[in-house]
Short mmCIF file of C-alpha atoms in Angstrom, two decimals:
data_model
loop_
_atom_site.label_atom_id
_atom_site.label_comp_id
_atom_site.label_asym_id
_atom_site.label_seq_id
_atom_site.Cartn_x
_atom_site.Cartn_y
_atom_site.Cartn_z
CA MET A 1 2.73 9.99 -22.64
CA THR A 2 2.06 13.91 -22.59
CA THR A 3 -0.77 15.58 -24.03
CA ALA A 4 1.41 17.44 -26.25
CA LEU A 5 2.17 14.75 -28.30
CA ASN A 6 -1.16 13.93 -28.63
CA ALA A 7 -3.45 16.45 -29.03
CA PRO A 8 -4.52 19.42 -31.81
CA ALA A 9 -3.20 22.56 -31.04
CA THR A 10 -5.48 24.52 -28.48
CA GLN A 11 -5.59 27.92 -30.53
CA ALA A 12 -4.29 29.23 -34.19
CA PRO A 13 -1.43 30.95 -34.85
CA GLU A 14 -1.20 34.69 -35.01
CA PRO A 15 -1.64 36.47 -38.43
CA ALA A 16 2.41 37.87 -37.71
CA LEU A 17 3.37 33.94 -37.55
CA ILE A 18 1.69 33.01 -40.26
CA GLU A 19 3.41 36.12 -42.60
CA ARG A 20 6.32 34.51 -41.62
CA PHE A 21 5.71 31.37 -43.26
CA THR A 22 4.60 32.72 -46.07
CA ARG A 23 7.43 35.04 -46.80
CA ILE A 24 8.97 30.90 -46.94
CA VAL A 25 6.83 29.64 -49.60
CA GLY A 26 5.72 33.11 -51.37
CA GLU A 27 2.86 34.71 -51.01
CA GLN A 28 0.88 32.51 -54.08
CA HIS A 29 2.29 29.07 -52.68
CA ALA A 30 0.67 30.63 -48.93
CA LEU A 31 -3.31 29.75 -49.37
CA THR A 32 -5.20 31.58 -47.22
CA ASP A 33 -8.79 31.63 -49.35
CA PRO A 34 -11.18 28.66 -48.07
CA ASP A 35 -12.07 27.13 -51.72
CA ALA A 36 -8.00 27.42 -52.51
CA GLN A 37 -7.79 25.27 -49.22
CA LEU A 38 -10.68 22.83 -50.01
CA PRO A 39 -9.30 20.27 -52.05
CA TYR A 40 -6.05 19.66 -48.56
CA LEU A 41 -9.41 20.07 -46.66
CA ARG A 42 -11.80 17.02 -47.98
CA GLU A 43 -10.68 13.25 -47.41
CA TRP A 44 -12.10 11.80 -51.01
CA ARG A 45 -14.81 9.67 -48.62
CA ASP A 46 -15.72 12.76 -46.76
CA GLN A 47 -15.07 11.29 -43.63
CA TYR A 48 -13.01 13.96 -42.48
CA ILE A 49 -13.13 17.71 -43.34
CA GLY A 50 -10.47 19.98 -41.64
CA LYS A 51 -10.45 23.61 -41.34
CA THR A 52 -6.33 25.60 -41.61
CA PRO A 53 -5.37 29.17 -41.13
CA VAL A 54 -2.94 28.52 -44.21
CA VAL A 55 -2.19 26.01 -46.93
CA LEU A 56 1.75 25.61 -47.26
CA ARG A 57 2.97 25.15 -50.94
CA PRO A 58 7.16 24.86 -50.56
CA GLY A 59 8.92 24.31 -53.51
CA SER A 60 11.85 22.64 -52.38
CA ALA A 61 13.41 20.63 -49.54
CA PRO A 62 15.76 23.56 -48.16
CA GLU A 63 11.65 25.42 -48.24
CA VAL A 64 10.45 22.41 -45.95
CA ALA A 65 13.04 22.60 -43.19
CA ALA A 66 12.85 26.08 -43.08
CA ILE A 67 8.87 25.59 -41.73
CA LEU A 68 9.57 23.11 -39.70
CA LYS A 69 12.29 24.90 -38.24
CA LEU A 70 10.30 27.87 -37.39
CA ALA A 71 7.10 25.45 -36.66
CA HIS A 72 9.86 23.61 -34.37
CA ASP A 73 10.53 27.29 -32.98
CA THR A 74 7.01 28.48 -32.20
CA ARG A 75 5.45 25.49 -31.84
CA THR A 76 3.16 25.16 -34.37
CA PRO A 77 1.78 22.00 -35.57
CA VAL A 78 2.23 21.12 -38.94
CA VAL A 79 0.15 18.26 -40.84
CA PRO A 80 2.05 16.79 -44.01
CA GLN A 81 -0.39 15.97 -46.59
CA SER A 82 0.90 14.43 -50.21
CA GLY A 83 -1.68 13.01 -52.24
CA ASN A 84 -4.59 13.57 -49.89
CA THR A 85 -5.45 9.72 -51.15
CA GLY A 86 -5.53 8.68 -47.72
CA LEU A 87 -8.09 6.16 -46.03
CA VAL A 88 -7.97 6.83 -42.15
CA GLY A 89 -7.68 10.02 -41.90
CA GLY A 90 -4.03 10.63 -41.52
CA GLN A 91 -2.90 14.01 -43.74
CA ILE A 92 -6.50 16.13 -42.95
CA PRO A 93 -5.71 18.63 -40.64
CA HIS A 94 -7.94 19.20 -37.46
CA GLU A 95 -11.52 20.46 -37.52
CA SER A 96 -10.15 23.89 -34.77
CA GLY A 97 -8.46 25.31 -37.63
CA HIS A 98 -5.72 25.66 -35.39
CA GLU A 99 -2.61 23.58 -37.70
CA VAL A 100 -0.73 24.46 -40.85
CA VAL A 101 -1.06 22.38 -43.83
CA LEU A 102 2.11 21.53 -45.44
CA SER A 103 1.62 20.14 -49.22
CA THR A 104 4.16 18.29 -50.73
CA GLN A 105 2.85 18.85 -54.45
CA ARG A 106 5.46 21.00 -55.45
CA LEU A 107 8.32 18.93 -54.51
CA ASN A 108 7.56 16.93 -58.20
CA LYS A 109 11.01 16.27 -59.99
CA VAL A 110 12.72 13.18 -60.98
CA ARG A 111 16.10 14.14 -59.65
CA ALA A 112 17.96 11.30 -61.41
CA VAL A 113 18.07 7.45 -62.39
CA ASP A 114 21.35 5.80 -62.07
CA PRO A 115 23.50 4.94 -64.94
CA SER A 116 22.98 1.28 -64.22
CA ARG A 117 19.12 2.12 -64.19
CA THR A 118 18.77 0.24 -60.38
CA SER A 119 17.10 3.06 -58.81
CA MET A 120 16.10 6.68 -59.33
CA VAL A 121 15.30 9.57 -57.06
CA CYS A 122 12.13 10.76 -56.70
CA GLU A 123 11.05 14.33 -55.05
CA ALA A 124 7.84 13.42 -52.36
CA GLY A 125 4.90 15.38 -54.97
CA VAL A 126 5.75 13.17 -57.72
CA THR A 127 2.29 10.90 -59.07
CA LEU A 128 3.18 6.95 -58.82
CA GLU A 129 2.10 7.27 -62.33
CA GLU A 130 4.69 9.65 -63.14
CA ALA A 131 7.29 7.47 -60.97
CA HIS A 132 6.28 4.46 -63.31
CA ALA A 133 6.80 6.94 -66.66
CA ALA A 134 10.06 8.01 -65.33
CA ALA A 135 11.48 3.94 -65.06
CA ARG A 136 9.74 2.85 -68.81
CA ALA A 137 11.52 6.00 -70.43
CA HIS A 138 14.05 4.09 -68.92
CA GLY A 139 13.24 0.57 -69.74
CA ARG A 140 12.69 -0.01 -66.09
CA MET A 141 9.43 -0.69 -63.35
CA PHE A 142 8.86 0.92 -60.19
CA ALA A 143 7.02 -1.96 -58.63
CA LEU A 144 5.09 -0.36 -56.19
CA SER A 145 1.29 0.30 -58.03
CA LEU A 146 -2.04 1.03 -56.66
CA PRO A 147 -5.15 2.00 -58.06
CA SER A 148 -4.86 5.59 -57.11
CA LYS A 149 -1.69 5.64 -59.05
CA GLY A 150 -2.76 9.12 -61.13
CA SER A 151 -3.07 11.47 -57.66
CA CYS A 152 -1.23 9.42 -54.88
CA ARG A 153 2.04 10.72 -54.32
CA ILE A 154 5.47 9.26 -53.75
CA GLY A 155 5.65 11.25 -50.16
CA GLY A 156 2.02 9.26 -48.98
CA ASN A 157 3.23 6.35 -50.42
CA LEU A 158 6.12 5.75 -48.02
CA ALA A 159 4.96 7.75 -45.43
CA THR A 160 1.98 4.76 -45.42
CA ASN A 161 4.25 1.92 -46.14
CA ALA A 162 1.60 1.63 -48.95
CA GLY A 163 0.54 -1.98 -49.88
CA GLY A 164 -1.14 -2.29 -53.23
CA VAL A 165 -1.31 -4.91 -55.79
CA ASN A 166 2.18 -6.12 -56.12
CA VAL A 167 2.97 -6.68 -52.30
CA LEU A 168 2.79 -10.89 -53.25
CA ALA A 169 5.72 -10.30 -55.80
CA TYR A 170 7.78 -7.56 -55.22
CA GLY A 171 6.89 -6.11 -51.37
CA ASN A 172 5.33 -3.09 -49.76
CA ALA A 173 7.08 0.32 -50.22
CA ARG A 174 9.35 -0.15 -47.64
CA GLN A 175 10.88 -2.93 -50.40
CA GLN A 176 11.19 -0.52 -52.70
CA VAL A 177 13.24 2.09 -51.14
CA LEU A 178 17.11 2.48 -50.69
CA GLY A 179 17.53 5.92 -49.24
CA LEU A 180 15.73 8.83 -48.22
CA GLU A 181 16.23 12.95 -47.96
CA VAL A 182 13.86 13.93 -44.81
CA ALA A 183 13.25 17.08 -43.20
CA LEU A 184 13.91 16.73 -39.27
CA ALA A 185 10.85 18.44 -36.60
CA ASP A 186 13.72 20.72 -35.39
CA GLY A 187 14.34 22.04 -39.29
CA ARG A 188 17.83 19.98 -39.94
CA LEU A 189 17.74 18.30 -43.46
CA TRP A 190 18.61 14.64 -43.67
CA ASP A 191 20.41 13.23 -46.39
CA GLY A 192 20.11 9.67 -46.57
CA LEU A 193 19.90 9.29 -50.11
CA ARG A 194 22.07 6.65 -50.61
CA ALA A 195 21.46 4.00 -53.50
CA LEU A 196 23.36 1.34 -51.72
CA LYS A 197 21.37 -2.15 -51.18
CA LYS A 198 23.80 -3.42 -48.42
CA ASP A 199 24.83 -0.84 -45.49
CA ASN A 200 25.16 -2.68 -42.73
CA THR A 201 26.08 0.69 -40.31
CA GLY A 202 23.85 1.12 -37.65
CA TYR A 203 20.39 1.81 -37.01
CA ASP A 204 18.09 1.83 -40.81
CA LEU A 205 17.43 5.13 -39.82
CA LYS A 206 15.45 5.55 -43.57
CA ASP A 207 12.79 2.37 -41.80
CA LEU A 208 12.20 4.91 -38.60
CA PHE A 209 10.41 7.20 -41.73
CA ILE A 210 8.47 5.05 -44.02
CA GLY A 211 5.17 4.21 -42.01
CA SER A 212 5.27 6.44 -39.48
CA GLU A 213 2.64 8.85 -41.33
CA GLY A 214 4.20 12.14 -41.24
CA THR A 215 5.00 11.95 -37.29
CA LEU A 216 8.69 12.00 -37.80
CA GLY A 217 9.62 13.90 -40.10
CA ILE A 218 8.74 14.84 -44.00
CA ILE A 219 9.94 12.83 -46.35
CA THR A 220 10.85 14.76 -49.77
CA ALA A 221 12.95 12.74 -51.66
CA ALA A 222 14.38 8.82 -51.99
CA VAL A 223 15.78 6.32 -53.84
CA LEU A 224 13.58 4.26 -55.76
CA LYS A 225 14.29 0.70 -56.56
CA LEU A 226 13.98 -0.20 -59.94
CA LEU A 227 13.40 -3.49 -61.99
CA PRO A 228 13.46 -5.17 -65.00
CA GLN A 229 10.11 -4.92 -67.03
CA PRO A 230 8.94 -8.36 -67.36
CA ALA A 231 8.44 -9.26 -70.80
CA GLU A 232 5.47 -11.16 -70.61
CA ARG A 233 2.01 -10.97 -68.63
CA ALA A 234 -0.87 -13.40 -68.69
CA THR A 235 -3.92 -12.24 -67.12
CA ALA A 236 -7.16 -14.53 -65.86
CA VAL A 237 -9.91 -13.76 -64.44
CA VAL A 238 -11.33 -16.63 -62.61
CA ALA A 239 -14.52 -17.53 -60.80
CA LEU A 240 -15.17 -19.97 -57.42
CA ALA A 241 -17.65 -21.09 -55.40
CA SER A 242 -16.07 -20.00 -52.18
CA PRO A 243 -12.39 -17.88 -50.78
CA ALA A 244 -11.90 -21.85 -49.31
CA GLN A 245 -11.18 -22.41 -53.49
CA ALA A 246 -9.73 -19.15 -53.96
CA LEU A 247 -7.08 -20.49 -50.96
CA ASP A 248 -6.84 -23.88 -53.03
CA LEU A 249 -5.83 -22.19 -56.21
CA PHE A 250 -3.64 -19.78 -54.97
CA MET A 251 -1.99 -22.67 -53.44
CA ARG A 252 -1.66 -24.08 -57.04
CA ALA A 253 -0.61 -21.50 -58.75
CA GLN A 254 2.05 -20.12 -56.59
CA ASP A 255 3.18 -23.79 -56.28
CA GLN A 256 3.47 -23.66 -60.39
CA ALA A 257 4.63 -20.34 -60.88
CA GLY A 258 6.86 -19.39 -58.04
CA ALA A 259 8.33 -15.87 -57.89
CA ASP A 260 6.09 -15.31 -61.25
CA LEU A 261 2.88 -15.33 -59.20
CA THR A 262 2.80 -10.90 -59.04
CA ALA A 263 -1.01 -10.92 -58.59
CA PHE A 264 -3.85 -12.95 -57.07
CA GLU A 265 -6.60 -10.83 -56.14
CA LEU A 266 -9.98 -11.78 -54.07
CA MET A 267 -13.24 -10.30 -54.95
CA ALA A 268 -16.41 -11.25 -53.85
CA ARG A 269 -19.70 -11.20 -56.38
CA LEU A 270 -20.92 -7.65 -54.63
CA CYS A 271 -17.34 -5.93 -56.05
CA ILE A 272 -18.18 -6.73 -60.15
CA GLU A 273 -22.00 -5.33 -59.42
CA LEU A 274 -20.70 -2.37 -58.03
CA ALA A 275 -17.96 -1.89 -60.52
CA VAL A 276 -20.16 -2.44 -63.29
CA ALA A 277 -22.67 0.08 -61.99
CA HIS A 278 -20.94 2.76 -61.37
CA VAL A 279 -16.98 2.73 -63.45
CA PRO A 280 -17.42 4.02 -67.13
CA GLY A 281 -15.92 0.88 -69.21
CA CYS A 282 -16.31 -2.03 -66.70
CA ARG A 283 -18.42 -4.72 -67.45
CA ASP A 284 -18.94 -8.57 -66.26
CA PRO A 285 -15.43 -10.54 -66.70
CA LEU A 286 -17.54 -13.84 -67.56
CA ALA A 287 -20.92 -14.74 -69.06
CA VAL A 288 -22.74 -15.93 -65.93
CA PRO A 289 -22.44 -14.37 -62.49
CA TYR A 290 -20.69 -16.73 -59.71
CA PRO A 291 -20.24 -15.88 -56.17
CA TRP A 292 -16.73 -14.90 -55.88
CA TYR A 293 -13.42 -14.13 -58.24
CA THR A 294 -10.04 -14.07 -58.90
CA LEU A 295 -7.73 -11.87 -60.67
CA ILE A 296 -4.46 -13.70 -61.46
CA GLU A 297 -1.30 -12.79 -62.96
CA ILE A 298 1.71 -14.41 -64.02
CA SER A 299 5.05 -12.81 -65.41
CA SER A 300 8.08 -13.60 -66.87
CA LEU A 301 11.22 -12.02 -68.02
CA ARG A 302 11.42 -14.03 -71.44
CA GLU A 303 8.85 -13.54 -74.30
CA ASP A 304 8.78 -16.93 -74.99
CA GLY A 305 4.97 -17.96 -73.79
CA ARG A 306 6.03 -19.42 -70.69
CA ALA A 307 3.64 -16.75 -68.41
CA GLN A 308 0.80 -18.30 -70.81
CA ALA A 309 1.45 -21.66 -70.52
CA THR A 310 2.18 -21.45 -66.52
CA LEU A 311 -1.65 -19.97 -66.28
CA GLU A 312 -3.20 -22.15 -68.29
CA SER A 313 -1.67 -25.49 -66.78
CA VAL A 314 -2.82 -24.26 -63.64
CA LEU A 315 -6.10 -23.24 -64.85
CA GLY A 316 -6.64 -26.35 -66.61
CA ALA A 317 -5.99 -28.58 -63.54
CA ALA A 318 -7.91 -26.66 -61.55
CA LEU A 319 -11.02 -27.02 -63.61
CA ASP A 320 -10.84 -30.67 -64.02
CA ASP A 321 -10.39 -31.13 -60.20
CA GLY A 322 -13.45 -28.95 -59.55
CA VAL A 323 -11.32 -26.16 -57.77
CA ILE A 324 -12.84 -23.30 -60.19
CA LEU A 325 -16.05 -22.64 -62.29
CA ASP A 326 -14.92 -20.61 -64.98
CA ALA A 327 -12.09 -18.59 -66.04
CA ALA A 328 -11.17 -16.05 -68.58
CA ILE A 329 -7.81 -15.78 -69.67
CA ALA A 330 -6.48 -12.48 -71.24
CA GLN A 331 -5.55 -12.78 -74.83
CA SER A 332 -4.23 -9.20 -75.23
CA GLU A 333 -3.13 -5.87 -73.56
CA ARG A 334 -6.46 -4.54 -73.63
CA GLN A 335 -7.82 -7.55 -72.90
CA ALA A 336 -6.03 -7.60 -69.65
CA MET A 337 -6.78 -3.96 -68.68
CA GLU A 338 -10.01 -5.02 -68.61
CA LEU A 339 -10.46 -7.58 -66.96
CA TRP A 340 -8.01 -5.30 -63.94
CA ARG A 341 -10.72 -2.69 -63.95
CA PRO A 342 -13.29 -4.24 -62.11
CA ARG A 343 -10.14 -4.48 -59.57
CA GLU A 344 -9.31 -1.20 -59.97
CA GLY A 345 -12.70 0.57 -59.92
CA VAL A 346 -13.88 -0.95 -56.85
CA SER A 347 -13.02 1.57 -54.41
CA GLU A 348 -14.17 4.26 -56.16
CA ALA A 349 -17.45 2.01 -57.12
CA GLN A 350 -18.74 1.28 -53.41
CA LYS A 351 -18.99 5.38 -52.78
CA PRO A 352 -22.26 5.37 -54.90
CA ALA A 353 -23.58 2.39 -52.80
CA GLY A 354 -23.98 4.43 -49.39
CA GLY A 355 -22.41 4.93 -46.14
CA ASN A 356 -19.25 2.52 -46.00
CA ILE A 357 -17.62 1.07 -43.05
CA LYS A 358 -14.40 0.21 -43.85
CA HIS A 359 -12.17 -2.40 -42.72
CA ASP A 360 -8.36 -2.44 -43.87
CA VAL A 361 -6.99 -5.94 -42.39
CA SER A 362 -4.64 -8.70 -42.91
CA VAL A 363 -4.24 -12.97 -41.79
CA PRO A 364 -2.55 -15.76 -42.04
CA ILE A 365 -3.20 -16.61 -45.77
CA ALA A 366 -4.60 -19.50 -44.37
CA GLN A 367 -6.77 -18.10 -42.33
CA ILE A 368 -8.51 -15.66 -44.92
CA PRO A 369 -11.49 -17.92 -45.91
CA ALA A 370 -12.39 -18.83 -41.79
CA PHE A 371 -11.92 -14.90 -41.64
CA ILE A 372 -14.24 -13.92 -44.31
CA THR A 373 -17.01 -16.45 -42.32
CA ALA A 374 -16.14 -15.22 -38.69
CA ALA A 375 -16.91 -11.46 -39.95
CA ASP A 376 -19.70 -11.78 -42.32
CA ALA A 377 -21.47 -13.48 -39.01
CA ALA A 378 -20.43 -10.90 -36.49
CA VAL A 379 -21.44 -8.39 -38.83
CA LYS A 380 -24.59 -9.49 -39.28
CA ARG A 381 -25.37 -10.39 -35.85
CA VAL A 382 -24.54 -6.17 -35.11
CA CYS A 383 -26.40 -5.48 -37.97
CA PRO A 384 -28.57 -8.47 -39.74
CA ASP A 385 -29.32 -6.56 -43.52
CA ALA A 386 -25.82 -4.90 -43.65
CA ARG A 387 -23.62 -6.00 -47.11
CA PRO A 388 -20.32 -7.20 -46.41
CA ILE A 389 -18.17 -6.70 -49.37
CA ALA A 390 -14.73 -8.67 -48.93
CA LEU A 391 -11.73 -8.40 -52.07
CA GLY A 392 -8.30 -7.82 -51.88
CA HIS A 393 -4.95 -8.90 -51.91
CA PHE A 394 -5.28 -12.39 -51.09
CA GLY A 395 -1.58 -13.39 -51.62
CA ASP A 396 0.19 -11.24 -48.98
CA GLY A 397 -2.96 -12.19 -46.45
CA ASN A 398 -4.72 -8.56 -46.94
CA VAL A 399 -8.49 -8.42 -46.90
CA HIS A 400 -10.49 -5.09 -47.43
CA TYR A 401 -13.35 -6.12 -45.38
CA ASN A 402 -15.82 -3.31 -46.29
CA VAL A 403 -19.45 -2.59 -44.96
CA ILE A 404 -21.77 -1.73 -46.89
CA GLN A 405 -25.38 0.30 -45.42
CA PRO A 406 -28.69 -1.81 -45.50
CA PRO A 407 -30.84 -0.55 -48.11
CA GLY A 408 -33.43 1.73 -46.75
CA MET A 409 -31.07 2.83 -43.27
CA GLU A 410 -30.04 6.10 -43.29
CA ARG A 411 -26.44 6.64 -44.28
CA ALA A 412 -25.87 8.88 -40.74
CA ALA A 413 -27.04 6.25 -38.92
CA PHE A 414 -25.20 3.24 -39.96
CA LEU A 415 -21.41 5.50 -40.22
CA ALA A 416 -23.06 5.93 -37.05
CA ARG A 417 -22.14 2.65 -35.75
CA TRP A 418 -18.80 2.18 -37.21
CA ASP A 419 -16.67 1.83 -33.92
CA GLU A 420 -19.07 -1.64 -33.01
CA ILE A 421 -18.76 -3.19 -36.23
CA ALA A 422 -15.11 -2.33 -36.28
CA TYR A 423 -15.31 -3.66 -32.82
CA GLU A 424 -16.73 -7.00 -33.76
CA VAL A 425 -14.25 -6.83 -37.01
CA HIS A 426 -11.19 -6.03 -35.69
CA GLY A 427 -12.17 -9.24 -32.75
CA VAL A 428 -11.86 -11.19 -35.06
CA VAL A 429 -9.00 -10.19 -36.65
CA THR A 430 -7.08 -9.88 -33.06
CA ARG A 431 -8.33 -13.54 -32.62
CA MET A 432 -6.51 -15.31 -35.96
CA GLY A 433 -2.98 -13.57 -35.20
CA GLY A 434 -3.72 -10.35 -37.77
CA SER A 435 -3.13 -7.08 -38.15
CA ILE A 436 -6.23 -4.61 -38.18
CA SER A 437 -4.46 -2.66 -40.40
CA ALA A 438 -2.71 -3.84 -43.46
CA GLU A 439 -2.09 -1.09 -45.86
CA HIS A 440 -3.56 2.05 -44.81
CA GLY A 441 -2.49 3.44 -41.50
CA ILE A 442 -3.47 4.24 -38.27
CA GLY A 443 -4.22 8.07 -38.89
CA ARG A 444 -7.21 9.10 -36.79
CA LEU A 445 -9.60 6.87 -37.52
CA LYS A 446 -8.07 3.51 -35.93
CA ARG A 447 -5.24 5.57 -33.66
CA ARG A 448 -8.07 4.52 -30.01
CA GLN A 449 -8.27 0.68 -31.86
CA LEU A 450 -4.19 0.63 -32.02
CA ALA A 451 -3.90 0.92 -28.62
CA GLN A 452 -6.26 -1.68 -27.79
CA VAL A 453 -3.97 -3.85 -30.08
CA LYS A 454 -1.10 -3.36 -29.32
CA ALA A 455 1.47 -4.67 -26.30
CA PRO A 456 1.86 -1.68 -23.64
CA VAL A 457 5.72 -2.18 -24.31
CA GLU A 458 5.44 -1.62 -27.81
CA LEU A 459 3.44 1.74 -27.51
CA GLU A 460 5.90 2.46 -24.83
CA MET A 461 8.80 2.41 -27.56
CA MET A 462 6.96 4.50 -30.10
CA ARG A 463 6.41 7.45 -27.64
CA ALA A 464 9.87 7.16 -26.91
CA ILE A 465 10.92 7.59 -30.93
CA LYS A 466 8.22 10.20 -30.85
CA ARG A 467 9.59 12.09 -28.30
CA THR A 468 13.26 11.50 -29.56
CA PHE A 469 12.55 12.98 -33.24
CA ASP A 470 9.53 15.55 -32.06
CA PRO A 471 10.13 16.27 -28.64
CA ASN A 472 7.59 19.59 -29.54
CA GLY A 473 4.76 17.58 -30.70
CA ILE A 474 3.99 19.55 -33.84
CA LEU A 475 4.39 17.00 -36.48
CA ASN A 476 0.48 15.75 -37.59
CA PRO A 477 -0.98 15.73 -33.54
CA GLY A 478 -3.11 13.51 -32.91
CA LYS A 479 -2.31 10.93 -35.55
CA LEU A 480 -0.76 7.34 -35.23
CA LEU A 481 -0.17 7.81 -31.08
#
């Protein structure tokens, strides 16, 4: 692959070129002041802090296309950014300061809701929480759900093919999309906003852009699939001795609830302790501590008590058989929210605990217990006093396997061992036939590792697609590939 597709730019745009970009969006939406730029340059974990000559905030899809046309003609690299909640550095410009940042935050309209209430058109800058509210206003649900829903935005959710807590029942972001509008690297605007569930007329172009991390085009709007709101939800937190018991419980819940099993989340004890210590409003869900927990949700379209009855049946039999140690079933919506709070707050809670080496991996569901055991052993060999913390979306095989610095060790010294620890953890994943990125993407963080786990033919196909859609290599250079 040519260097142009990979490397950051070697020089910053000239002031006259910055002025041409500024004229597209208007002076107040072209940020050159360092203080005004800061929220767009710093990843929330401070893993990446970049520089840019200008942050452009277009207010329409044609403005995005115009920016890309100028960037393509002048070979100016552009870093697309949505809500800046990504965890692999894909949305942050390089430290050289030679790349333009394009924020989609002002593309914040819900353009339409289909009369059938089966879909809606949202622009890329609509937050996930706003999309949820728009669906609720029409008695429907948009199924994608992430803890960062108040700040993450639809464009970024789709560009990274986000997962979240509802993948078990509804699938990743990819499964929630019917059509896209995309600004291409050369400045053309593709209108693929078709609300069709069946369209077998050749290549499914939208799927090329979903999960492409802004390297093939910039998503400006999407047709999102809407579903009926569940009439009833039953939620419980369950204590277990080990992940092996979680696997047993998951199989029982799936057998009895089927498609009504909408969430099955795994958490190590340390997750609860950190959330209680650092997230306001979090409390220990059970009277005594246990080694492992699962959070289970069963939903029903009918308000007839079936969800609650199914959950009680699953847990009662599991308790009788010694599979689980204890459980608490929410008796109200407020209690359900309290049970969810530690799971939703655990990412935030890890930051005060010190340096944190994160892994977003997936393995076959049946291998999750063995993966955690093997990964723990591998980490301890490299850094004996490190504190592994495993949590994740058990029902779809996605484990967020994070490692917190040992007590007393300097944060910088621990983070300097990132590659060494990641190599060991990803080695376990690869041997089990898993993936080194389940839902966060590749970005900058895993770009080198991708080359180690992808077959040469896969990488060449990806590079060929990149060259076709972005021949000048201007879109998010140095990310993914």
